[in-house]
PDB file of C-alpha atoms and ligand atoms in Angstrom:
ATOM      1  CA  MET A   1      91.470  34.049 116.491  1.00  0.00           C
ATOM      2  CA  HIS A   2      87.372  34.785 116.523  1.00  0.00           C
ATOM      3  CA  ARG A   3      88.070  38.542 117.456  1.00  0.00           C
ATOM      4  CA  SER A   4      90.112  38.531 113.945  1.00  0.00           C
ATOM      5  CA  GLY A   5      87.826  37.052 111.791  1.00  0.00           C
ATOM      6  CA  LEU A   6      87.748  33.243 112.095  1.00  0.00           C
ATOM      7  CA  SER A   7      83.930  31.884 112.343  1.00  0.00           C
ATOM      8  CA  LEU A   8      83.334  29.973 116.162  1.00  0.00           C
ATOM      9  CA  SER A   9      83.631  26.640 114.033  1.00  0.00           C
ATOM     10  CA  GLU A  10      86.679  27.640 112.430  1.00  0.00           C
ATOM     11  CA  VAL A  11      88.559  27.845 115.192  1.00  0.00           C
ATOM     12  CA  SER A  12      87.098  25.134 117.127  1.00  0.00           C
ATOM     13  CA  ARG A  13      88.372  22.804 114.182  1.00  0.00           C
ATOM     14  CA  GLN A  14      91.755  24.505 114.394  1.00  0.00           C
ATOM     15  CA  THR A  15      92.277  23.831 118.137  1.00  0.00           C
ATOM     16  CA  GLY A  16      90.831  21.006 118.982  1.00  0.00           C
ATOM     17  CA  VAL A  17      88.289  22.565 121.419  1.00  0.00           C
ATOM     18  CA  SER A  18      84.425  22.459 121.325  1.00  0.00           C
ATOM     19  CA  ARG A  19      82.593  25.356 119.860  1.00  0.00           C
ATOM     20  CA  ALA A  20      80.873  25.011 122.411  1.00  0.00           C
ATOM     21  CA  ALA A  21      84.069  26.202 124.846  1.00  0.00           C
ATOM     22  CA  VAL A  22      85.433  28.288 122.396  1.00  0.00           C
ATOM     23  CA  ARG A  23      81.662  30.361 122.170  1.00  0.00           C
ATOM     24  CA  ASP A  24      81.474  30.577 126.477  1.00  0.00           C
ATOM     25  CA  TRP A  25      85.291  32.076 125.880  1.00  0.00           C
ATOM     26  CA  ALA A  26      84.120  34.442 123.246  1.00  0.00           C
ATOM     27  CA  ASN A  27      81.362  35.691 124.938  1.00  0.00           C
ATOM     28  CA  HIS A  28      82.860  35.202 128.269  1.00  0.00           C
ATOM     29  CA  PRO A  29      86.451  36.556 128.342  1.00  0.00           C
ATOM     30  CA  GLU A  30      86.513  37.580 132.053  1.00  0.00           C
ATOM     31  CA  ALA A  31      85.897  33.689 132.987  1.00  0.00           C
ATOM     32  CA  LEU A  32      89.381  33.253 131.847  1.00  0.00           C
ATOM     33  CA  THR A  33      91.508  35.247 134.116  1.00  0.00           C
ATOM     34  CA  GLY A  34      90.581  34.962 138.112  1.00  0.00           C
ATOM     35  CA  ARG A  35      89.336  31.796 138.843  1.00  0.00           C
ATOM     36  CA  ALA A  36      89.810  30.387 141.696  1.00  0.00           C
ATOM     37  CA  GLY A  37      93.084  28.460 141.890  1.00  0.00           C
ATOM     38  CA  GLU A  38      93.845  30.534 138.858  1.00  0.00           C
ATOM     39  CA  THR A  39      96.367  32.746 140.276  1.00  0.00           C
ATOM     40  CA  CYS A  40      98.279  32.966 143.591  1.00  0.00           C
ATOM     41  CA  ALA A  41      99.781  35.287 146.262  1.00  0.00           C
ATOM     42  CA  ARG A  42     102.387  36.073 143.643  1.00  0.00           C
ATOM     43  CA  CYS A  43     101.503  35.771 140.007  1.00  0.00           C
ATOM     44  CA  ALA A  44      97.567  37.940 141.000  1.00  0.00           C
ATOM     45  CA  PRO A  45      97.445  41.605 139.681  1.00  0.00           C
ATOM     46  CA  VAL A  46      98.748  43.204 143.050  1.00  0.00           C
ATOM     47  CA  PRO A  47     101.418  40.522 144.038  1.00  0.00           C
ATOM     48  CA  ALA A  48     101.418  39.838 147.976  1.00  0.00           C
ATOM     49  CA  PHE A  49     104.401  37.777 149.158  1.00  0.00           C
ATOM     50  CA  PRO A  50     102.888  33.935 150.441  1.00  0.00           C
ATOM     51  CA  GLU A  51     101.670  34.802 153.681  1.00  0.00           C
ATOM     52  CA  PRO A  52     104.504  36.103 155.579  1.00  0.00           C
ATOM     53  CA  ASN A  53     104.564  34.172 158.412  1.00  0.00           C
ATOM     54  CA  PRO A  54     107.215  31.493 160.021  1.00  0.00           C
ATOM     55  CA  ALA A  55     105.728  28.548 157.801  1.00  0.00           C
ATOM     56  CA  TYR A  56     106.777  29.764 154.284  1.00  0.00           C
ATOM     57  CA  SER A  57     110.157  30.651 156.014  1.00  0.00           C
ATOM     58  CA  TYR A  58     111.239  27.497 157.465  1.00  0.00           C
ATOM     59  CA  LEU A  59     110.101  25.624 154.070  1.00  0.00           C
ATOM     60  CA  LEU A  60     111.882  27.846 152.260  1.00  0.00           C
ATOM     61  CA  GLY A  61     114.740  26.491 153.885  1.00  0.00           C
ATOM     62  CA  LEU A  62     113.506  22.875 153.521  1.00  0.00           C
ATOM     63  CA  TYR A  63     113.409  23.534 149.805  1.00  0.00           C
ATOM     64  CA  LEU A  64     116.532  25.075 149.264  1.00  0.00           C
ATOM     65  CA  GLY A  65     118.035  22.028 151.371  1.00  0.00           C
ATOM     66  CA  ASP A  66     117.092  19.073 149.801  1.00  0.00           C
ATOM     67  CA  GLY A  67     113.840  19.803 148.525  1.00  0.00           C
ATOM     68  CA  TYR A  68     112.444  19.819 144.190  1.00  0.00           C
ATOM     69  CA  LEU A  69     109.950  20.701 142.358  1.00  0.00           C
ATOM     70  CA  SER A  70     108.881  18.646 139.095  1.00  0.00           C
ATOM     71  CA  TYR A  71     105.824  17.827 137.438  1.00  0.00           C
ATOM     72  CA  ALA A  72     103.170  15.848 138.980  1.00  0.00           C
ATOM     73  CA  GLY A  73     102.142  13.904 135.948  1.00  0.00           C
ATOM     74  CA  ASP A  74     101.584  15.629 132.346  1.00  0.00           C
ATOM     75  CA  PRO A  75     103.545  18.777 131.794  1.00  0.00           C
ATOM     76  CA  ARG A  76     100.579  19.846 129.611  1.00  0.00           C
ATOM     77  CA  LYS A  77      98.378  20.571 132.881  1.00  0.00           C
ATOM     78  CA  GLU A  78     101.028  22.605 134.564  1.00  0.00           C
ATOM     79  CA  VAL A  79     100.475  20.874 138.160  1.00  0.00           C
ATOM     80  CA  TRP A  80     103.872  20.978 139.919  1.00  0.00           C
ATOM     81  CA  ALA A  81     104.840  18.595 142.352  1.00  0.00           C
ATOM     82  CA  LEU A  82     107.226  19.852 145.521  1.00  0.00           C
ATOM     83  CA  ARG A  83     108.547  17.105 147.059  1.00  0.00           C
ATOM     84  CA  ILE A  84     110.459  17.257 150.334  1.00  0.00           C
ATOM     85  CA  PHE A  85     112.258  14.019 151.927  1.00  0.00           C
ATOM     86  CA  CYS A  86     112.201  13.784 156.071  1.00  0.00           C
ATOM     87  CA  CYS A  87     114.750  11.649 157.173  1.00  0.00           C
ATOM     88  CA  ASP A  88     114.226   9.253 159.841  1.00  0.00           C
ATOM     89  CA  GLY A  89     116.892  11.226 161.759  1.00  0.00           C
ATOM     90  CA  TRP A  90     114.715  13.981 162.788  1.00  0.00           C
ATOM     91  CA  PRO A  91     111.844  12.964 164.987  1.00  0.00           C
ATOM     92  CA  GLY A  92     108.598  14.763 163.905  1.00  0.00           C
ATOM     93  CA  LEU A  93     110.276  15.704 161.010  1.00  0.00           C
ATOM     94  CA  ILE A  94     107.790  14.318 158.587  1.00  0.00           C
ATOM     95  CA  ARG A  95     104.066  16.012 160.901  1.00  0.00           C
ATOM     96  CA  GLU A  96     105.569  19.066 160.771  1.00  0.00           C
ATOM     97  CA  CYS A  97     106.157  19.458 157.125  1.00  0.00           C
ATOM     98  CA  VAL A  98     102.591  18.438 156.770  1.00  0.00           C
ATOM     99  CA  ASP A  99     101.288  21.093 158.734  1.00  0.00           C
ATOM    100  CA  THR A 100     104.362  23.969 157.478  1.00  0.00           C
ATOM    101  CA  LEU A 101     102.794  22.620 153.915  1.00  0.00           C
ATOM    102  CA  THR A 102      98.407  23.056 155.012  1.00  0.00           C
ATOM    103  CA  ALA A 103      99.821  26.157 156.689  1.00  0.00           C
ATOM    104  CA  VAL A 104     101.270  27.601 153.793  1.00  0.00           C
ATOM    105  CA  LEU A 105      98.513  25.862 151.702  1.00  0.00           C
ATOM    106  CA  PRO A 106      94.970  25.783 153.232  1.00  0.00           C
ATOM    107  CA  GLY A 107      92.998  22.964 151.909  1.00  0.00           C
ATOM    108  CA  HIS A 108      95.225  21.144 149.684  1.00  0.00           C
ATOM    109  CA  ARG A 109      95.816  17.494 150.319  1.00  0.00           C
ATOM    110  CA  ILE A 110      99.558  16.541 151.469  1.00  0.00           C
ATOM    111  CA  GLY A 111     100.876  13.102 150.535  1.00  0.00           C
ATOM    112  CA  THR A 112     103.705  11.249 152.395  1.00  0.00           C
ATOM    113  CA  VAL A 113     105.651   8.290 150.458  1.00  0.00           C
ATOM    114  CA  PRO A 114     106.997   5.838 152.759  1.00  0.00           C
ATOM    115  CA  LYS A 115     110.618   5.502 151.568  1.00  0.00           C
ATOM    116  CA  THR A 116     114.114   3.470 152.912  1.00  0.00           C
ATOM    117  CA  GLY A 117     114.965   5.569 155.595  1.00  0.00           C
ATOM    118  CA  CYS A 118     112.929   8.676 155.048  1.00  0.00           C
ATOM    119  CA  THR A 119     108.992   9.226 153.581  1.00  0.00           C
ATOM    120  CA  GLU A 120     108.630  11.531 151.028  1.00  0.00           C
ATOM    121  CA  VAL A 121     106.145  14.367 151.595  1.00  0.00           C
ATOM    122  CA  VAL A 122     104.802  15.340 148.650  1.00  0.00           C
ATOM    123  CA  ALA A 123     102.018  19.289 147.100  1.00  0.00           C
ATOM    124  CA  ARG A 124     100.425  19.694 144.138  1.00  0.00           C
ATOM    125  CA  TRP A 125     100.294  23.250 143.622  1.00  0.00           C
ATOM    126  CA  LYS A 126     100.634  25.095 139.819  1.00  0.00           C
ATOM    127  CA  HIS A 127     101.571  27.844 141.355  1.00  0.00           C
ATOM    128  CA  TRP A 128     105.093  26.305 143.120  1.00  0.00           C
ATOM    129  CA  PRO A 129     107.152  28.320 140.487  1.00  0.00           C
ATOM    130  CA  CYS A 130     105.399  31.302 141.880  1.00  0.00           C
ATOM    131  CA  TYR A 131     106.523  30.507 145.972  1.00  0.00           C
ATOM    132  CA  PHE A 132     109.850  28.826 144.815  1.00  0.00           C
ATOM    133  CA  PRO A 133     110.998  31.646 142.026  1.00  0.00           C
ATOM    134  CA  GLN A 134     114.917  29.103 142.605  1.00  0.00           C
ATOM    135  CA  HIS A 135     113.168  26.798 140.499  1.00  0.00           C
ATOM    136  CA  GLY A 136     114.989  26.191 137.082  1.00  0.00           C
ATOM    137  CA  PRO A 137     116.113  23.928 134.872  1.00  0.00           C
ATOM    138  CA  GLY A 138     119.182  21.239 136.062  1.00  0.00           C
ATOM    139  CA  LYS A 139     120.776  20.874 140.277  1.00  0.00           C
ATOM    140  CA  LYS A 140     120.519  23.121 142.351  1.00  0.00           C
ATOM    141  CA  HIS A 141     124.427  23.604 142.552  1.00  0.00           C
ATOM    142  CA  GLU A 142     124.702  24.549 139.270  1.00  0.00           C
ATOM    143  CA  ARG A 143     122.897  27.794 138.942  1.00  0.00           C
ATOM    144  CA  ARG A 144     122.462  31.009 141.071  1.00  0.00           C
ATOM    145  CA  ILE A 145     120.580  30.842 144.198  1.00  0.00           C
ATOM    146  CA  GLU A 146     119.528  34.306 144.931  1.00  0.00           C
ATOM    147  CA  LEU A 147     116.233  35.045 147.434  1.00  0.00           C
ATOM    148  CA  ALA A 148     113.837  37.345 145.470  1.00  0.00           C
ATOM    149  CA  PRO A 149     113.608  40.855 147.652  1.00  0.00           C
ATOM    150  CA  TRP A 150     109.889  39.431 148.910  1.00  0.00           C
ATOM    151  CA  GLN A 151     111.572  35.936 150.033  1.00  0.00           C
ATOM    152  CA  CYS A 152     114.192  38.400 151.925  1.00  0.00           C
ATOM    153  CA  ASP A 153     111.623  40.075 154.043  1.00  0.00           C
ATOM    154  CA  ILE A 154     110.487  36.838 155.353  1.00  0.00           C
ATOM    155  CA  VAL A 155     113.451  35.868 156.089  1.00  0.00           C
ATOM    156  CA  ASP A 156     114.148  39.304 157.964  1.00  0.00           C
ATOM    157  CA  ARG A 157     111.371  38.624 159.884  1.00  0.00           C
ATOM    158  CA  PHE A 158     111.835  34.813 160.476  1.00  0.00           C
ATOM    159  CA  PRO A 159     115.811  34.012 160.215  1.00  0.00           C
ATOM    160  CA  GLU A 160     115.616  31.086 162.964  1.00  0.00           C
ATOM    161  CA  ASN A 161     112.924  29.055 160.606  1.00  0.00           C
ATOM    162  CA  LEU A 162     115.095  29.131 157.465  1.00  0.00           C
ATOM    163  CA  VAL A 163     117.733  28.040 159.488  1.00  0.00           C
ATOM    164  CA  ARG A 164     115.743  25.264 161.062  1.00  0.00           C
ATOM    165  CA  GLY A 165     114.229  24.447 157.519  1.00  0.00           C
ATOM    166  CA  LEU A 166     118.160  23.835 155.929  1.00  0.00           C
ATOM    167  CA  ILE A 167     119.128  21.873 158.677  1.00  0.00           C
ATOM    168  CA  HIS A 168     116.126  19.156 159.142  1.00  0.00           C
ATOM    169  CA  SER A 169     116.421  18.791 155.221  1.00  0.00           C
ATOM    170  CA  ASP A 170     120.418  18.734 154.773  1.00  0.00           C
ATOM    171  CA  GLY A 171     122.014  18.363 157.536  1.00  0.00           C
ATOM    172  CA  CYS A 172     122.870  16.420 161.291  1.00  0.00           C
ATOM    173  CA  ARG A 173     123.545  16.720 164.609  1.00  0.00           C
ATOM    174  CA  ILE A 174     126.071  14.350 165.593  1.00  0.00           C
ATOM    175  CA  THR A 175     127.749  13.712 168.357  1.00  0.00           C
ATOM    176  CA  ASN A 176     131.435  12.980 168.883  1.00  0.00           C
ATOM    177  CA  ARG A 177     132.913  11.155 171.880  1.00  0.00           C
ATOM    178  CA  VAL A 178     136.434  12.030 172.550  1.00  0.00           C
ATOM    179  CA  LYS A 179     138.583   9.828 174.898  1.00  0.00           C
ATOM    180  CA  ARG A 180     140.526  11.686 177.251  1.00  0.00           C
ATOM    181  CA  THR A 181     143.055  10.852 180.021  1.00  0.00           C
ATOM    182  CA  VAL A 182     142.051  13.011 183.121  1.00  0.00           C
ATOM    183  CA  ALA A 183     144.620  12.795 186.065  1.00  0.00           C
ATOM    184  CA  GLY A 184     145.183   8.794 184.868  1.00  0.00           C
ATOM    185  CA  ARG A 185     141.981   7.863 184.079  1.00  0.00           C
ATOM    186  CA  GLU A 186     140.255   7.467 180.964  1.00  0.00           C
ATOM    187  CA  LYS A 187     137.155   9.579 180.546  1.00  0.00           C
ATOM    188  CA  TRP A 188     134.936   9.991 177.723  1.00  0.00           C
ATOM    189  CA  TYR A 189     133.607  13.263 176.316  1.00  0.00           C
ATOM    190  CA  GLU A 190     130.645  14.028 174.147  1.00  0.00           C
ATOM    191  CA  TYR A 191     130.423  17.329 171.735  1.00  0.00           C
ATOM    192  CA  PRO A 192     127.478  17.344 170.056  1.00  0.00           C
ATOM    193  CA  ARG A 193     127.881  19.827 166.588  1.00  0.00           C
ATOM    194  CA  TYR A 194     125.746  20.533 164.193  1.00  0.00           C
ATOM    195  CA  PHE A 195     126.633  19.445 160.164  1.00  0.00           C
ATOM    196  CA  PHE A 196     125.108  20.890 157.374  1.00  0.00           C
ATOM    197  CA  SER A 197     125.978  19.789 153.664  1.00  0.00           C
ATOM    198  CA  ASN A 198     124.908  20.947 150.373  1.00  0.00           C
ATOM    199  CA  ARG A 199     126.711  21.912 147.105  1.00  0.00           C
ATOM    200  CA  SER A 200     125.602  24.999 146.399  1.00  0.00           C
ATOM    201  CA  GLN A 201     127.677  27.492 147.533  1.00  0.00           C
ATOM    202  CA  ASP A 202     125.342  29.767 147.116  1.00  0.00           C
ATOM    203  CA  ILE A 203     122.607  28.143 149.734  1.00  0.00           C
ATOM    204  CA  LEU A 204     125.533  27.323 152.264  1.00  0.00           C
ATOM    205  CA  GLU A 205     126.648  30.875 152.260  1.00  0.00           C
ATOM    206  CA  LEU A 206     123.099  32.130 152.759  1.00  0.00           C
ATOM    207  CA  LEU A 207     123.089  29.494 155.541  1.00  0.00           C
ATOM    208  CA  GLY A 208     125.908  31.246 157.063  1.00  0.00           C
ATOM    209  CA  PHE A 209     124.666  34.495 156.366  1.00  0.00           C
ATOM    210  CA  ASN A 210     121.689  33.789 158.442  1.00  0.00           C
ATOM    211  CA  LEU A 211     123.811  31.960 161.548  1.00  0.00           C
ATOM    212  CA  ASP A 212     125.788  35.135 161.743  1.00  0.00           C
ATOM    213  CA  ARG A 213     122.800  37.161 162.074  1.00  0.00           C
ATOM    214  CA  LEU A 214     121.685  35.077 164.909  1.00  0.00           C
ATOM    215  CA  GLY A 215     125.355  34.876 166.310  1.00  0.00           C
ATOM    216  CA  VAL A 216     126.088  31.551 165.717  1.00  0.00           C
ATOM    217  CA  GLU A 217     129.678  30.591 165.309  1.00  0.00           C
ATOM    218  CA  TRP A 218     130.474  28.503 162.633  1.00  0.00           C
ATOM    219  CA  LYS A 219     133.294  27.273 159.653  1.00  0.00           C
ATOM    220  CA  MET A 220     133.512  25.555 156.721  1.00  0.00           C
ATOM    221  CA  ALA A 221     134.465  21.422 158.066  1.00  0.00           C
ATOM    222  CA  ASN A 222     135.878  21.090 153.916  1.00  0.00           C
ATOM    223  CA  THR A 223     133.672  22.110 150.969  1.00  0.00           C
ATOM    224  CA  GLY A 224     129.968  21.698 151.208  1.00  0.00           C
ATOM    225  CA  ASN A 225     130.181  20.717 154.687  1.00  0.00           C
ATOM    226  CA  LEU A 226     129.956  23.982 156.911  1.00  0.00           C
ATOM    227  CA  SER A 227     130.077  23.199 160.601  1.00  0.00           C
ATOM    228  CA  VAL A 228     128.511  24.112 164.028  1.00  0.00           C
ATOM    229  CA  ALA A 229     130.830  22.804 166.770  1.00  0.00           C
ATOM    230  CA  GLU A 230     131.061  25.434 169.566  1.00  0.00           C
ATOM    231  CA  ARG A 231     129.441  24.573 172.660  1.00  0.00           C
ATOM    232  CA  ASP A 232     126.937  27.889 172.767  1.00  0.00           C
ATOM    233  CA  SER A 233     126.289  28.251 169.413  1.00  0.00           C
ATOM    234  CA  VAL A 234     125.449  24.098 169.890  1.00  0.00           C
ATOM    235  CA  ALA A 235     123.451  24.869 172.816  1.00  0.00           C
ATOM    236  CA  PHE A 236     121.534  27.652 170.604  1.00  0.00           C
ATOM    237  CA  LEU A 237     120.718  25.778 167.825  1.00  0.00           C
ATOM    238  CA  ASP A 238     119.196  23.042 170.062  1.00  0.00           C
ATOM    239  CA  SER A 239     117.116  25.372 171.849  1.00  0.00           C
ATOM    240  CA  PHE A 240     114.751  25.529 168.334  1.00  0.00           C
ATOM    241  CA  ILE A 241     116.215  22.970 166.129  1.00  0.00           C
ATOM    242  CA  GLY A 242     116.952  19.669 167.947  1.00  0.00           C
ATOM    243  CA  PRO A 243     117.353  16.409 168.550  1.00  0.00           C
ATOM    244  CA  LYS A 244     113.829  17.693 170.920  1.00  0.00           C
ATOM    245  CA  HIS A 245     112.108  20.171 168.986  1.00  0.00           C
TER     246      HIS A 245
HETATM  247 ZN1  LIG B   1     101.050  32.004 141.138  1.00  0.00          ZN
END
């Protein structure tokens, strides 16, 4: 507005911004861009990956599973809150979730909010939508969920971490106990298995694709429920997902 001929006072009056601020911006336009926190690895003039490390791949799994983004406070400030629900069923998950967010966002304060049966882990940042372009209006299962090429590159390098994040946020490991009669005696057998429940077909397919590439056998138990029950596959998932990891 100032460049198009309006005086500083007129710009100030029309925008409600103080005359001193308008004068500073007019004299130092470079200060409006490139300030600390104004850009991230994705929206910088030359976009880079978020750190191409396993932490991002795991966090992507947590986000796609049961995480969500919403405005933290006043929408005009455009600060986003990423909320991840860490259920008590996975011991150590809260700590790991906090550590992962700290690895992806060094120097940020990560909050934890106790809820019934789970703990909400919250991280506020302006650039979450840059890191999770899957964010959009409505629910995840009502829109297309597709990874950006740079996200695929990270997941290609760290597929176990994505699978782990998905199962930690929207999956479970249960033990089926089955009674069999062997040589006239009743015996109990235990069959551990993994389940992943999600209403998004795209997210189920993403998990299936990454299980395939890891050589894990899986099937759809029913619509929205993916199951891993084959013994070697369960043992392989146990080696990096749970219950002791
Ligand atoms: Zn950004």
